[in-house]
Coordinates of C-alpha atoms in Angstrom, one line a residue:
X1 CA 7.7 31.8 12.6
X2 CA 5.1 31.7 15.4
X3 CA 4.2 34.4 18.0
X4 CA 4.8 34.0 21.7
X5 CA 1.6 35.0 23.6
X6 CA 2.9 35.1 27.2
X7 CA 6.3 36.1 28.6
X8 CA 8.3 33.1 30.0
X9 CA 10.8 33.5 32.8
X10 CA 13.7 31.3 33.8
X11 CA 14.7 31.1 37.5
X12 CA 17.2 29.0 39.4
X13 CA 17.8 28.0 43.0
X14 CA 20.2 29.7 45.3
X15 CA 20.9 33.3 46.1
X16 CA 21.0 36.1 43.6
X17 CA 23.8 35.8 41.1
X18 CA 26.5 38.3 40.6
X19 CA 28.1 38.4 37.2
X20 CA 25.1 36.5 35.6
X21 CA 25.1 36.7 31.8
X22 CA 21.9 36.5 29.9
X23 CA 21.7 36.3 26.1
X24 CA 18.3 37.8 25.5
X25 CA 16.6 41.0 24.6
X26 CA 16.8 42.3 28.2
X27 CA 18.5 45.3 29.7
X28 CA 21.9 45.1 31.5
X29 CA 21.6 42.2 33.9
X30 CA 21.4 42.9 37.6
X31 CA 22.0 40.5 40.4
X32 CA 18.9 38.3 40.5
X33 CA 17.9 34.6 40.4
X34 CA 15.3 34.9 37.6
X35 CA 15.0 36.6 34.2
X36 CA 12.3 36.9 31.5
X37 CA 14.0 35.0 28.7
X38 CA 11.2 34.8 26.2
X39 CA 9.3 38.0 26.1
X40 CA 5.8 38.4 24.7
X41 CA 5.8 38.8 21.0
X42 CA 9.1 37.0 20.2
X43 CA 9.1 34.5 17.4
X44 CA 10.0 30.8 17.7
X45 CA 11.8 28.5 17.1
X46 CA 14.5 30.3 19.1
X47 CA 17.3 29.4 21.6
X48 CA 18.3 31.7 24.5
X49 CA 21.1 31.3 27.0
X50 CA 21.8 32.2 30.6
X51 CA 25.3 31.7 32.1
X52 CA 25.5 30.9 35.9
X53 CA 28.3 30.2 38.3
X54 CA 27.2 26.9 39.9
X55 CA 28.6 23.7 41.3
X56 CA 27.0 20.4 42.1
X57 CA 23.4 19.6 41.2
X58 CA 21.1 22.5 40.8
X59 CA 17.7 23.2 39.2
X60 CA 16.5 25.8 36.7
X61 CA 12.8 26.2 36.2
X62 CA 10.7 27.7 33.5
X63 CA 7.3 29.3 34.0
X64 CA 5.0 32.1 32.7
X65 CA 5.9 35.4 34.2
X66 CA 3.4 37.1 36.5
X67 CA 3.0 39.9 33.9
X68 CA 1.2 37.3 31.7
X69 CA -2.0 38.2 33.7
X70 CA -2.1 41.5 31.9
X71 CA -2.4 39.6 28.6
X72 CA -5.5 37.6 29.5
X73 CA -3.7 34.5 30.9
X74 CA -6.4 32.0 31.9
X75 CA -7.4 32.5 35.5
X76 CA -6.8 29.5 37.8
X77 CA -4.3 27.8 35.4
X78 CA -0.9 27.0 36.7
X79 CA 2.1 28.9 35.3
X80 CA 4.8 26.3 35.8
X81 CA 6.2 24.8 32.6
X82 CA 9.2 22.6 33.3
X83 CA 12.1 22.0 35.7
X84 CA 15.6 21.3 34.4
X85 CA 17.8 19.3 36.8
X86 CA 21.5 19.9 35.9
X87 CA 24.4 17.9 37.3
X88 CA 27.6 19.9 37.5
X89 CA 30.9 18.9 39.3
X90 CA 30.7 19.5 43.0
X91 CA 34.3 20.8 43.4
X92 CA 34.1 23.4 40.6
X93 CA 32.9 26.9 40.5
X94 CA 33.0 27.3 36.8
X95 CA 30.5 29.0 34.5
X96 CA 27.5 26.9 33.4
X97 CA 25.8 27.8 30.1
X98 CA 22.1 26.9 30.2
X99 CA 20.7 26.9 26.6
X100 CA 16.9 27.0 26.7
X101 CA 15.1 26.3 23.4
X102 CA 11.5 27.0 22.3
X103 CA 11.0 24.7 19.3
X104 CA 8.8 25.1 16.2
X105 CA 5.8 23.9 18.1
X106 CA 6.3 26.4 21.0
X107 CA 7.3 23.7 23.5
X108 CA 10.0 24.7 25.9
X109 CA 13.0 22.3 26.5
X110 CA 16.6 22.4 27.6
X111 CA 18.8 22.3 24.5
X112 CA 22.1 21.8 26.4
X113 CA 24.0 22.6 29.6
X114 CA 27.7 23.2 29.3
X115 CA 30.5 23.9 31.8
X116 CA 32.9 26.5 30.4
X117 CA 36.5 26.6 31.8
X118 CA 39.3 28.9 30.8
X119 CA 42.6 27.2 29.9
X120 CA 45.6 29.2 30.9
X121 CA 48.3 29.6 28.2
X122 CA 51.9 28.7 29.1
X123 CA 54.2 31.7 29.7
X124 CA 56.8 32.3 27.0
X125 CA 60.3 31.0 27.7
X126 CA 62.7 33.7 28.9
X127 CA 65.5 34.7 26.6
X128 CA 69.0 33.3 27.3
X129 CA 71.4 35.6 29.0
X130 CA 74.3 36.9 27.0
X131 CA 72.5 36.3 23.7
X132 CA 71.8 39.5 21.8
X133 CA 68.8 39.3 19.4
X134 CA 69.0 41.7 16.6
X135 CA 65.8 42.7 14.8
X136 CA 64.9 45.3 12.3
X137 CA 62.6 48.2 13.1
X138 CA 59.6 46.5 11.3
X139 CA 59.8 43.4 13.4
X140 CA 59.9 45.5 16.6
X141 CA 56.8 47.4 15.5
X142 CA 54.9 44.2 14.9
X143 CA 55.9 42.9 18.4
X144 CA 54.6 46.1 20.0
X145 CA 51.3 45.8 18.1
X146 CA 50.8 42.2 19.3
X147 CA 51.4 43.2 22.9
X148 CA 48.7 45.8 22.6
X149 CA 46.1 43.3 21.3
X150 CA 44.0 41.6 24.0
X151 CA 44.4 37.8 23.7
X152 CA 41.1 35.8 24.0
X153 CA 41.4 33.0 26.5
X154 CA 41.0 29.4 25.3
X155 CA 37.8 27.8 26.5
X156 CA 37.1 24.2 27.3
X157 CA 33.4 23.2 27.0
X158 CA 32.0 20.1 28.7
X159 CA 28.5 18.9 28.2
X160 CA 26.7 18.2 31.4
X161 CA 24.0 15.6 32.1
X162 CA 20.5 16.9 32.8
X163 CA 16.9 15.7 33.2
X164 CA 13.6 17.4 32.5
X165 CA 10.4 17.1 34.5
X166 CA 7.0 18.6 33.6
X167 CA 3.8 18.9 35.6
X168 CA 1.9 16.7 33.1
X169 CA 4.6 14.0 32.9
X170 CA 3.4 10.5 33.7
X171 CA 5.2 7.6 35.3
X172 CA 5.5 4.4 33.3
X173 CA 2.9 2.8 35.6
X174 CA 0.4 5.6 34.9
X175 CA 1.2 5.6 31.2
X176 CA 0.7 1.8 31.0
X177 CA -2.6 2.0 32.9
X178 CA -3.9 4.6 30.5
X179 CA -2.8 2.6 27.5
X180 CA -4.7 -0.4 28.8
X181 CA -7.8 1.8 29.3
X182 CA -7.5 3.0 25.7
X183 CA -7.2 -0.6 24.4
X184 CA -10.3 -1.6 26.4
X185 CA -12.2 1.3 24.9
X186 CA -11.0 0.4 21.4
X187 CA -12.1 -3.2 21.9
X188 CA -15.5 -2.1 23.1
X189 CA -15.9 0.1 20.1
X190 CA -14.9 -2.7 17.8
X191 CA -17.4 -5.1 19.4
X192 CA -20.2 -2.5 19.0
X193 CA -19.2 -1.9 15.3
X194 CA -19.0 -5.6 14.5
X195 CA -22.3 -6.3 16.3
X196 CA -24.0 -3.5 14.2
X197 CA -22.5 -5.0 11.0
X198 CA -23.8 -8.5 11.9
X199 CA -27.2 -7.1 12.6
X200 CA -27.3 -5.2 9.4
X201 CA -26.2 -8.2 7.4
X202 CA -28.9 -10.4 8.9
X203 CA -31.5 -7.7 8.2
X204 CA -30.4 -7.2 4.6
X205 CA -30.4 -11.0 4.0
X206 CA -34.0 -11.2 5.2
X207 CA -35.3 -8.4 3.0
X208 CA -33.2 -9.6 0.0
X209 CA -34.3 -13.3 0.0
X210 CA -37.9 -12.4 0.8
X211 CA -38.2 -10.5 -2.5
X212 CA -36.1 -12.9 -4.6
X213 CA -38.0 -16.2 -3.8
X214 CA -41.3 -14.6 -5.1
X215 CA -39.7 -13.1 -8.3
X216 CA -39.8 -15.3 -11.4
X217 CA -36.8 -13.5 -12.8
X218 CA -34.6 -14.4 -9.8
X219 CA -35.1 -17.4 -7.5
X220 CA -38.8 -18.3 -7.8
X221 CA -38.2 -21.0 -10.5
X222 CA -35.4 -22.6 -8.5
X223 CA -37.4 -23.6 -5.4
X224 CA -40.4 -25.8 -4.9
X225 CA -43.7 -24.5 -3.5
X226 CA -43.0 -26.2 -0.2
X227 CA -39.5 -24.8 0.0
X228 CA -40.8 -21.3 -0.8
X229 CA -43.6 -21.5 1.8
X230 CA -41.3 -22.8 4.5
X231 CA -38.5 -20.3 3.7
X232 CA -41.0 -17.4 3.7
X233 CA -42.3 -18.3 7.1
X234 CA -38.8 -18.6 8.5
X235 CA -37.8 -15.2 7.1
X236 CA -40.9 -13.6 8.6
X237 CA -40.3 -15.2 12.0
X238 CA -36.7 -14.0 12.0
X239 CA -37.7 -10.5 11.0
X240 CA -40.2 -10.3 13.9
X241 CA -37.5 -11.5 16.3
X242 CA -35.0 -9.0 15.0
X243 CA -37.2 -6.0 15.9
X244 CA -38.4 -7.4 19.2
X245 CA -36.3 -9.7 21.3
X246 CA -33.2 -9.6 19.1
X247 CA -32.9 -5.9 18.8
X248 CA -30.1 -5.8 21.4
X249 CA -28.6 -9.2 20.8
X250 CA -24.9 -9.9 20.7
X251 CA -22.8 -10.4 17.6
X252 CA -22.6 -14.2 18.0
X253 CA -26.4 -14.5 18.1
X254 CA -26.8 -12.5 14.9
X255 CA -24.2 -14.7 13.2
X256 CA -25.9 -17.9 14.2
X257 CA -29.3 -16.7 13.1
X258 CA -27.9 -15.8 9.7
X259 CA -26.3 -19.2 9.4
X260 CA -29.6 -20.9 10.2
X261 CA -31.4 -18.9 7.4
X262 CA -28.7 -19.7 4.9
X263 CA -29.2 -23.5 5.4
X264 CA -32.5 -23.0 3.6
X265 CA -31.5 -20.2 1.2
X266 CA -28.1 -21.5 0.0
X267 CA -29.5 -24.5 -1.9
X268 CA -31.9 -22.3 -3.8
X269 CA -29.2 -19.8 -4.7
X270 CA -26.9 -22.7 -5.7
X271 CA -29.4 -24.0 -8.3
X272 CA -29.6 -20.5 -9.8
X273 CA -25.9 -20.2 -10.0
X274 CA -25.6 -23.7 -11.6
X275 CA -28.2 -23.0 -14.2
X276 CA -26.6 -19.7 -15.2
X277 CA -23.0 -21.0 -15.3
X278 CA -23.5 -24.5 -16.7
X279 CA -23.9 -23.6 -20.4
X280 CA -20.6 -21.7 -20.6
X281 CA -18.8 -24.4 -18.6
X282 CA -20.1 -27.1 -21.0
X283 CA -19.1 -25.0 -24.0
X284 CA -15.6 -24.7 -22.7
X285 CA -15.3 -28.4 -22.2
X286 CA -16.6 -29.1 -25.7
X287 CA -14.2 -26.7 -27.2
X288 CA -11.3 -28.3 -25.4
X289 CA -12.3 -31.8 -26.6
X290 CA -12.7 -30.6 -30.2
X291 CA -9.3 -29.0 -30.1
X292 CA -7.5 -32.2 -29.0
X293 CA -9.6 -34.5 -31.2
X294 CA -8.7 -32.3 -34.2
X295 CA -5.0 -32.5 -33.3
X296 CA -5.2 -36.3 -33.0
X297 CA -6.7 -36.6 -36.5
X298 CA -4.3 -34.2 -38.2
X299 CA -1.1 -35.1 -36.6
X300 CA -1.0 -38.8 -37.4
X301 CA 1.1 -38.3 -40.6
X302 CA 2.8 -35.1 -39.5
X303 CA 6.6 -35.3 -39.3
X304 CA 6.6 -32.8 -36.5
X305 CA 4.7 -35.3 -34.2
X306 CA 6.5 -38.4 -35.4
X307 CA 8.3 -38.7 -32.0
X308 CA 4.9 -39.3 -30.2
X309 CA 4.5 -43.0 -29.6
X310 CA 1.4 -45.0 -30.5
X311 CA 0.8 -45.8 -26.8
X312 CA 0.6 -42.0 -26.1
X313 CA -1.8 -41.5 -29.0
X314 CA -4.1 -44.2 -27.7
X315 CA -4.0 -42.6 -24.2
X316 CA -5.1 -39.3 -25.7
X317 CA -7.7 -40.8 -27.8
X318 CA -9.2 -42.7 -24.9
X319 CA -9.3 -39.6 -22.8
X320 CA -11.1 -37.7 -25.6
X321 CA -13.6 -40.5 -26.1
X322 CA -14.4 -41.0 -22.4
X323 CA -14.7 -37.3 -21.7
X324 CA -17.0 -36.8 -24.7
X325 CA -19.2 -39.6 -23.6
X326 CA -19.3 -38.2 -20.0
X327 CA -20.2 -34.8 -21.3
X328 CA -23.2 -36.0 -23.4
X329 CA -24.4 -38.3 -20.7
X330 CA -24.4 -35.4 -18.2
X331 CA -26.3 -33.2 -20.6
X332 CA -28.9 -35.9 -21.1
X333 CA -29.3 -36.4 -17.3
X334 CA -29.5 -32.6 -16.7
X335 CA -31.9 -32.1 -19.6
X336 CA -34.6 -34.2 -17.9
X337 CA -34.5 -32.3 -14.6
X338 CA -36.5 -29.3 -13.5
X339 CA -34.9 -26.1 -12.4
X340 CA -36.0 -26.5 -8.8
X341 CA -34.1 -29.8 -8.4
X342 CA -30.5 -30.2 -7.5
X343 CA -28.4 -30.6 -10.7
X344 CA -27.1 -33.9 -12.0
X345 CA -23.7 -32.5 -12.7
X346 CA -22.2 -29.4 -11.1
X347 CA -20.2 -26.6 -12.7
X348 CA -17.3 -27.6 -10.4
X349 CA -17.4 -31.1 -11.9
X350 CA -17.3 -29.8 -15.4
X351 CA -14.3 -27.5 -14.7
X352 CA -12.5 -30.5 -13.1
X353 CA -13.2 -32.7 -16.2
X354 CA -11.9 -29.9 -18.4
X355 CA -8.7 -29.7 -16.3
X356 CA -8.2 -33.4 -16.4
X357 CA -8.4 -33.5 -20.2
X358 CA -5.9 -30.7 -20.5
X359 CA -3.5 -32.2 -17.9
X360 CA -3.5 -35.6 -19.7
X361 CA -3.2 -34.5 -23.4
X362 CA -1.4 -31.2 -23.4
X363 CA 2.0 -32.6 -22.1
X364 CA 1.9 -35.2 -24.9
X365 CA 0.8 -32.7 -27.5
X366 CA 3.6 -30.3 -26.6
X367 CA 6.2 -33.0 -26.1
X368 CA 9.4 -31.6 -27.6
X369 CA 11.1 -33.5 -30.4
X370 CA 14.2 -35.3 -29.4
X371 CA 17.4 -33.7 -30.4
X372 CA 19.2 -35.5 -33.3
X373 CA 22.0 -37.8 -32.1
X374 CA 25.4 -36.4 -32.7
X375 CA 27.9 -39.1 -33.9
X376 CA 30.9 -39.1 -31.8
X377 CA 34.0 -38.5 -33.9
X378 CA 36.6 -41.1 -33.5
X379 CA 39.9 -39.7 -32.4
X380 CA 42.3 -39.6 -35.4
X381 CA 45.5 -41.5 -34.9
X382 CA 48.5 -39.4 -34.3
X383 CA 50.4 -38.6 -37.4
X384 CA 53.4 -40.7 -37.8
X385 CA 56.6 -38.7 -38.0
X386 CA 57.4 -38.2 -41.5
X387 CA 60.5 -39.9 -42.6
X388 CA 63.1 -37.6 -43.8
X389 CA 63.5 -37.9 -47.5
X390 CA 66.9 -38.8 -48.4
X391 CA 68.2 -36.1 -50.6
X392 CA 69.9 -37.6 -53.4
X393 CA 72.6 -35.3 -54.7
X394 CA 73.0 -35.9 -58.4
X395 CA 76.7 -36.1 -59.3
X396 CA 77.5 -33.6 -62.0
X397 CA 78.0 -35.1 -65.4
X398 CA 81.6 -35.6 -66.4
X399 CA 82.9 -32.6 -68.4
X400 CA 83.7 -33.4 -71.9
X401 CA 87.3 -32.8 -72.9
X402 CA 87.7 -29.7 -74.9
X403 CA 88.9 -30.1 -78.4
X404 CA 92.3 -28.5 -78.3
X405 CA 93.5 -29.6 -81.7
X406 CA 94.1 -26.8 -84.1
X407 CA 92.1 -26.8 -87.3
X408 CA 94.0 -28.2 -90.2
X409 CA 95.0 -25.8 -92.8
X410 CA 93.2 -26.0 -96.1
X411 CA 95.4 -27.6 -98.7
X412 CA 96.6 -25.1 -101.2
X413 CA 95.7 -26.0 -104.6

C-alpha cells in the first residue's frame, strides 16, 4: 500500500445536500456540497463512495483540500485534480452513488456512477371472506416474528454514463502536434548518430589502411610501390580534410569519401584474401575429384552400381578429367604470378568448379537401384463345379440258403 500525502476533497454543483451519504472515515455527514473523501495518511488503492440526490447532468470535482497547505503543499501549484461529468435522467430524483477510486499509482478516477431506485413490493392478497384459516400456535408465533422483522427494500441499480476531464488533458490536435514534434526530434537524433558513425568509420579506415600497407605481415606484399605511394598520399589528404573542412560534413559526404578510398584499397585487400584462402579452396576441389575418381575406378565391377549406364559413367569420367586439367592449369598460371598482381583464378571460381563437379557426379553416384520387376500373376481360372460322384450302392450279396436238412443218424453197427 502507498501513503496519501495530501487530503483530497470531492465537491459537487448545486446547493447543500440534505441526506447526503458519505462512505468514508468522516464524522456524521452534515448538509454540505463538499467532503474530504481521501484524508491524509490513507493507503491506496482504495474506493470511496458518496451518495447524492440528483437529476439531469451534474458535475463532481476532485481537488486537494485547502488544509493541504499545512502539509507543505507546493506554493503556486493548482489544486484541481479532475472533473467528473455524470449524466442522470432528468425526470428522476433518485439517489446517485458516485464511486471514486484512487488506484495503485495514486491516480484519482471515477470507478462508476449508479442510480439506485427502490422497487415497491406488491401488497399481499386479502384473505377470502367466510374462509376460516386454522393454524397451530407455533405457526402463529412465526408469523408474529416475521411482522416484527424490518424488511429491506429491493434496489434497482442502473449504471450511468460519465466522462472525465483533467487540467492536463490534451485534445487530439494537440496530442498529434506533440507526436509530430517528437518524431522530428527522433529523426534529428538519428541523423546525428548516423553522421557520427559514418565519420568514425571513415576515420578508422584511414588509420587502419595507413598502417596495413606498410606492414609486410599484412598488405605491403600485395600492392606495388606505385599503388602504395598513391594510396598513402590519398589517405593523408583525406585525413587532413577530415580534421579541417570535413569536420562538420554531412553523412552522405562521409559515405562518398569512404567509397572513394575503397576503390584503391579494396583490390589490395582482395589479393590478400585470395592468397590466404586459395590453398584451402584448391585442396577441397582436389579432394572432391579424388573421391569421385576413386568411385569410378572401384565401382565398375560392383553389382551395387550395375544399374548405372555406360553413358553416365563416361559423363562422370569426362567431368573428372576436365576439372582435374582445369585445376592444374590454374595452379600453373597462378604459380607464375607475384602476390601484388591480381590472381589468375579466384576463390569464387574454385568454389564454383567444386560445386559443378558435385552437381554432375553425385546424382549419378547415388542413383537408386531400380526395384525388381514383380511378375504379374495370371488370374487362375474359376474352378469348375465338381461333378457329383454318382454313388453306386452295392447290392447286398444273395443270402445263401440255410441247410435245414437234419444230420443223418449214424448207422448202427
